[in-house]
XYZ file of C-alpha atoms in Angstrom:
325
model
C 12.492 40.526 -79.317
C 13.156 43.725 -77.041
C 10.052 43.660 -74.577
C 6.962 45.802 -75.342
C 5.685 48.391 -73.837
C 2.234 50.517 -73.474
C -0.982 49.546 -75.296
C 0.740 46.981 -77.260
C 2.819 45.018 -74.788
C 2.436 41.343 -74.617
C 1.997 41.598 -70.769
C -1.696 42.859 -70.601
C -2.840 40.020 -73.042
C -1.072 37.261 -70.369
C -2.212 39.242 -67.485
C -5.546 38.732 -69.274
C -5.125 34.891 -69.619
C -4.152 34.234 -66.261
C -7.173 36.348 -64.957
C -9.194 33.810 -67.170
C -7.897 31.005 -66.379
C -7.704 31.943 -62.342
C -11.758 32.235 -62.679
C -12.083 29.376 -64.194
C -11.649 27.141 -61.362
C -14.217 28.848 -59.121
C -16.536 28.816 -62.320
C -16.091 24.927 -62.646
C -17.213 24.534 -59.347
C -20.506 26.568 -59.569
C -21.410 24.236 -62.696
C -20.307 20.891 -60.947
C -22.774 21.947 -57.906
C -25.814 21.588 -60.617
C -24.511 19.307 -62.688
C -22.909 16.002 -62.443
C -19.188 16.648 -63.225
C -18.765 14.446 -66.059
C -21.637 16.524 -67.697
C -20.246 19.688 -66.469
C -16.636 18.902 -68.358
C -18.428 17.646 -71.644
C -20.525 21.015 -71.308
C -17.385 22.741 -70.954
C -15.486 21.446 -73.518
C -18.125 20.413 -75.951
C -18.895 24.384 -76.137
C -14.686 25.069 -76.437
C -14.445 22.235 -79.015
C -17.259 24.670 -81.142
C -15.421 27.587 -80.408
C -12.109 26.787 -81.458
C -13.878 24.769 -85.073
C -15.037 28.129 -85.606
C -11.717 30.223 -84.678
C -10.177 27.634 -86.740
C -12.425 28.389 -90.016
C -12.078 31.826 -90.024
C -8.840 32.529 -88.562
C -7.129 29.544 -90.261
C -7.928 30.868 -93.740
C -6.174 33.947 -93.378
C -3.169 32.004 -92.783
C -0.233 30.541 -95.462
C 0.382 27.816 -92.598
C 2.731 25.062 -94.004
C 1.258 21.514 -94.688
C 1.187 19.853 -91.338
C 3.546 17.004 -91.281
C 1.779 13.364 -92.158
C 0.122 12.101 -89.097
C 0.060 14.871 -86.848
C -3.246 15.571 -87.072
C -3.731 11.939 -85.418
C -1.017 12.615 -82.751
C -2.536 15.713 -81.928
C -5.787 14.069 -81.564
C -3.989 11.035 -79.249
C -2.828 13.609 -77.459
C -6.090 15.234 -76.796
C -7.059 11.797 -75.141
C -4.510 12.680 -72.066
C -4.613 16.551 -71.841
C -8.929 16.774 -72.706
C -10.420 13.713 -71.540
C -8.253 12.225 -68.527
C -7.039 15.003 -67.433
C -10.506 16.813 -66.789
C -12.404 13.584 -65.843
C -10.073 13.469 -62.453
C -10.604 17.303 -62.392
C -13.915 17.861 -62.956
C -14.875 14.578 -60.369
C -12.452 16.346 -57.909
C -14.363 19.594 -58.074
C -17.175 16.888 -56.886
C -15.675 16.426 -53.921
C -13.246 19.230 -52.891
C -12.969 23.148 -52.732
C -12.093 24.921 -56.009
C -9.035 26.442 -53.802
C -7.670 23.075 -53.963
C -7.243 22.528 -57.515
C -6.131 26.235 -57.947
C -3.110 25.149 -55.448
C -2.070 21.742 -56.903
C -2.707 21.699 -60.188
C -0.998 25.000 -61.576
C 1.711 24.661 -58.756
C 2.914 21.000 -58.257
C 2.720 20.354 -62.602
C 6.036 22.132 -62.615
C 7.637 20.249 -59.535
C 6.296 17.059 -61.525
C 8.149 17.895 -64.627
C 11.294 19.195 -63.081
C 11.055 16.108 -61.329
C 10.999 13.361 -63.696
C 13.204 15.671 -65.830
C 15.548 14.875 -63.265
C 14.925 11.007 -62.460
C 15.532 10.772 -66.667
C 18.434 12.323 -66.630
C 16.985 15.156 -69.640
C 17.984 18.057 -67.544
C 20.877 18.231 -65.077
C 20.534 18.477 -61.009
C 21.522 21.798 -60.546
C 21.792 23.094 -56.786
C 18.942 25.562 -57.430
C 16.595 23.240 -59.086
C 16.984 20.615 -56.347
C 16.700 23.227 -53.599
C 13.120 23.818 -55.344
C 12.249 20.468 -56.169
C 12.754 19.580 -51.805
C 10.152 22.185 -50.474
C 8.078 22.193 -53.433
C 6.992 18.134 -52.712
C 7.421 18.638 -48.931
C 5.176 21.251 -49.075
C 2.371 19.365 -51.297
C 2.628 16.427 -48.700
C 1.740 19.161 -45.612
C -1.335 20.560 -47.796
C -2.600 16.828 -48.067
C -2.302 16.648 -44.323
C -4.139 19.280 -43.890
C -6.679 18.264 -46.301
C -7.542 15.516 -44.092
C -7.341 16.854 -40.631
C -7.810 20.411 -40.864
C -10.842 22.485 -40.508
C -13.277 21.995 -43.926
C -11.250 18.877 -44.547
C -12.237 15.358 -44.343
C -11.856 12.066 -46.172
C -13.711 13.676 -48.559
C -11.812 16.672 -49.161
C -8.826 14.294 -49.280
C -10.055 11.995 -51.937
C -10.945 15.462 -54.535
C -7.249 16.824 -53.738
C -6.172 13.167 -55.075
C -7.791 13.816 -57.943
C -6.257 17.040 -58.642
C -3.198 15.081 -57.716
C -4.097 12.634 -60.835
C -5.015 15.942 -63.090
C -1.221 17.469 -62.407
C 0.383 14.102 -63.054
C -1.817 14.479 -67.065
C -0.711 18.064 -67.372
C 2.995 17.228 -66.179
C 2.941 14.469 -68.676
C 1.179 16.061 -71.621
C 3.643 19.187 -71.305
C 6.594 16.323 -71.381
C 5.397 14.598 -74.419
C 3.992 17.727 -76.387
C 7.336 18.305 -77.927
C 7.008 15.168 -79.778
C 3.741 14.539 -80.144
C 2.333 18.266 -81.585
C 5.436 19.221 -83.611
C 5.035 20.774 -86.339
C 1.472 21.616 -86.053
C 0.154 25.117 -86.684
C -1.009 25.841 -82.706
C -4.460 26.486 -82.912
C -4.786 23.757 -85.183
C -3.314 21.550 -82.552
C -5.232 22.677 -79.994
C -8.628 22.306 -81.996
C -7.987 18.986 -82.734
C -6.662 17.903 -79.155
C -9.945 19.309 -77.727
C -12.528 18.384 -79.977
C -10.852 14.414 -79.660
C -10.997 14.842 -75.691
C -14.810 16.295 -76.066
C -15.715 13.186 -77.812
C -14.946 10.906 -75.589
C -16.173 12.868 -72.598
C -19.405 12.763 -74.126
C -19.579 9.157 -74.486
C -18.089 9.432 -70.660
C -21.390 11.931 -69.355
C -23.755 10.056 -71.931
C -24.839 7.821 -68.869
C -25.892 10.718 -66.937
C -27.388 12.774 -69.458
C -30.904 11.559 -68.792
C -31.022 12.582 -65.272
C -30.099 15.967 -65.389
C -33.104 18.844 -65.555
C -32.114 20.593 -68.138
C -35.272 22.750 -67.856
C -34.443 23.763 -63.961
C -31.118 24.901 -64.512
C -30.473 28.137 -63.280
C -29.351 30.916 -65.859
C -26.057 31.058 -63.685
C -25.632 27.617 -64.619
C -25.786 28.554 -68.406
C -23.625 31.589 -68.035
C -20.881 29.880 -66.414
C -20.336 26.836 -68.754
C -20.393 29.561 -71.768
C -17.811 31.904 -70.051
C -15.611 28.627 -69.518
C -15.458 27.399 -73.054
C -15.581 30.967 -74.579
C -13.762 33.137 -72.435
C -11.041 30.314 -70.130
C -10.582 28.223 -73.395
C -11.232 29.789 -76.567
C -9.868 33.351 -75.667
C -7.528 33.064 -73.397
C -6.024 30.198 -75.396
C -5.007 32.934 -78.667
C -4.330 35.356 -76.538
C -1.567 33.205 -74.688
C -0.518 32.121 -77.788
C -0.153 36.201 -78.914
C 2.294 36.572 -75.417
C 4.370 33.481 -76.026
C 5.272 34.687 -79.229
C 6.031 38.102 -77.921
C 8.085 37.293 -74.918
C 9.282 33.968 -75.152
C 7.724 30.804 -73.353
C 10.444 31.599 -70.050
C 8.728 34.624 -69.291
C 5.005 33.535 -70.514
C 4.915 30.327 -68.273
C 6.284 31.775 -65.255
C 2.755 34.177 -65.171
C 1.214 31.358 -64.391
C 2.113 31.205 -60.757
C -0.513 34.335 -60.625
C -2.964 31.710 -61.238
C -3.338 30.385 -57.686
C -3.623 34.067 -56.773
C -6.912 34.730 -58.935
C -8.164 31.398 -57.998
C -7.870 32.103 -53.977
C -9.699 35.354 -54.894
C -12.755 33.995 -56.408
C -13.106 30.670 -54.851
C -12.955 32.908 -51.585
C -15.217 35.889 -52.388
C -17.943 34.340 -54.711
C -18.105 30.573 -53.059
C -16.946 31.162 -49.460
C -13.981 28.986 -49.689
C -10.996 28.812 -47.263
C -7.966 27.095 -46.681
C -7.017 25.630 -43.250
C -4.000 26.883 -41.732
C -1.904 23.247 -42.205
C -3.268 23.642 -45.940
C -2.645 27.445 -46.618
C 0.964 26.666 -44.618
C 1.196 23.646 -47.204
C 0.599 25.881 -49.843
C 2.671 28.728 -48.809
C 6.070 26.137 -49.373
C 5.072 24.117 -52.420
C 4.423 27.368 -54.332
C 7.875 29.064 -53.284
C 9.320 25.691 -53.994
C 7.899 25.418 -57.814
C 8.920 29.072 -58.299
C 12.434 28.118 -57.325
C 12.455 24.841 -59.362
C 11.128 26.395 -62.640
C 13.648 29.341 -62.521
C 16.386 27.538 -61.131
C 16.902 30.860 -59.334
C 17.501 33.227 -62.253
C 14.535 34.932 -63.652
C 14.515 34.890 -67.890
C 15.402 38.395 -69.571
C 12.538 39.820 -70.580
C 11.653 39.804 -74.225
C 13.809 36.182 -74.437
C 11.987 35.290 -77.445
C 12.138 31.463 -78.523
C 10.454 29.235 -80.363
C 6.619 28.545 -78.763
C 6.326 26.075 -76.081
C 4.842 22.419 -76.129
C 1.055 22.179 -75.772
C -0.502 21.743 -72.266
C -3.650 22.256 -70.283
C -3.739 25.000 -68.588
C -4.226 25.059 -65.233
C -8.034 25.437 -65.608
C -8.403 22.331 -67.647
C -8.164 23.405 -71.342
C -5.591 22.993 -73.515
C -2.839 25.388 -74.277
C 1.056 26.454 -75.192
C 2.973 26.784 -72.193
């Protein structure tokens, strides 16, 4: 559809997303630094699981949404497992141990080179010149910002251990987006996202249910409280139908490749409101793999804008949640 403009253009609403989801990261971190991080992703995502049971009651009825197909309720759920639970256990116990910067680098950046990648080794998609020429700096670049995680200033074996992690969380999201197709078809999105996250919030509740007891609920700051509502409200719930709002408008070519603003926001807040920084082997590290992923997911052509199509596979989102991308 011809590209929007003014009030009611798509590109404020995914300007708006990536904003959230930019935050979000910097926002985990301030929860996991109270909170042990298995209860700060079941506080996140028990809250989004409510929010999106409640979108789905009121919104849902207002829609003549086909019968899903048999079963995909279950896949959905299944699917949840990977994208919810695994994928924000390593995150969440990475913010434990590493700057949010990190997982605002690796996650959103190096998922694409992951997919292009074993798009590649498959034999799905063919080894274009451009794509390759991406594919080369993108992973030489994430090996330099693991060096530098190590050995630079503010690193450590520490540091290096979370930025595994994060490593672990891009290889879920890489894989989630590969097997959404399949998995989620057919499914009414916000359906599919509802039941993907309430499935994951189960079991990270049975995950954080050993470390329930020891947390003082009573001395948590309000900060604390603030943060794990804006997370599930405002970086899962909202952000979530409002991406959904932009693929539909411009296609998921033009959505998806907003999300390379993500790293931007999250250098932003992880560096004004926690005092974060990058060494200069890590921010050179960065610098490549994110040119690199650009080049890999366009293949060197940029997508017309308004290329409308039909909506992308579920995935996380860089900030942990579930989403169409």
């Amino acid at each position: 559809m011809p590209g929007k403009k003014g009030v009611r253009s798509p590109y404020p609403m995914l300007s708006v997303t990536m904003v959230l989801w930019g935050s979000a990261f910097a926002s985990s971190k301030s929860v996991v630094a109270y909170v042990p991080h298995s209860v700060a992703a079941l506080l996140r995502f028990g809250g989004a699981a409510l929010a999106l049971l409640a979108a789905l009651y009121f919104l849902g009825r207002r829609r003549a949404a086909a019968p899903a197909p048999r079963g995909a309720g279950r896949r959905a759920a299944l699917a949840g497992v990977l994208g919810v639970f695994a994928y924000n256990s390593a995150f969440f116990w990475g913010l434990s141990l590493a700057p949010s910067l990190d997982a605002g680098i690796l996650i959103p950046v190096l998922s694409p080179v992951l997919t292009s990648l074993f798009l590649l080794v498959t034999g799905r998609e063919r080894a274009s010149w451009a794509r390759l020429a991406g594919l080369a700096p993108g992973l030489t670049g994430a090996v330099v910002f693991f060096l530098g995680a190590g050995g630079s200033a503010g690193g450590g074996p520490s540091r290096l251990a979370g930025d595994a992690l994060f490593l672990v969380s891009a290889v879920c999201w890489a894989a989630y987006t590969l097997a959404g197709p399949r998995v989620l078809a057919g499914v009414d999105p916000l359906r599919a996202t509802t039941y993907a996250t309430c499935a994951g919030a189960v079991l990270l509740g049975l995950f954080a249910a050993p470390a329930l007891p020891d947390v003082r609920w009573g001395e948590l700051p309000p900060g604390v409280w603030l943060n794990a509502a804006y997370l599930a409200l405002g970086a899962a719930a909202v952000a979530n139908l409002l991406y959904y709002r932009g693929v539909g408008a411009v296609g998921p070519a033009s959505a998806s490749l907003m999300m390379f603003t993500v790293p931007v926001v999250n250098t932003l807040c992880g560096t004004l409101f926690l005092g974060e920084s990058l060494g200069p082997v890590q921010a050179a590290g960065a610098a490549v793999l994110l040119c690199g992923a650009v080049l890999a997911a366009t293949q060197g052509r940029l997508p017309r804008r308004g290329t409308a199509g039909p909506p992308p596979s579920p995935a996380p989102s860089p900030a942990g949640q579930p989403t169409r991308r």
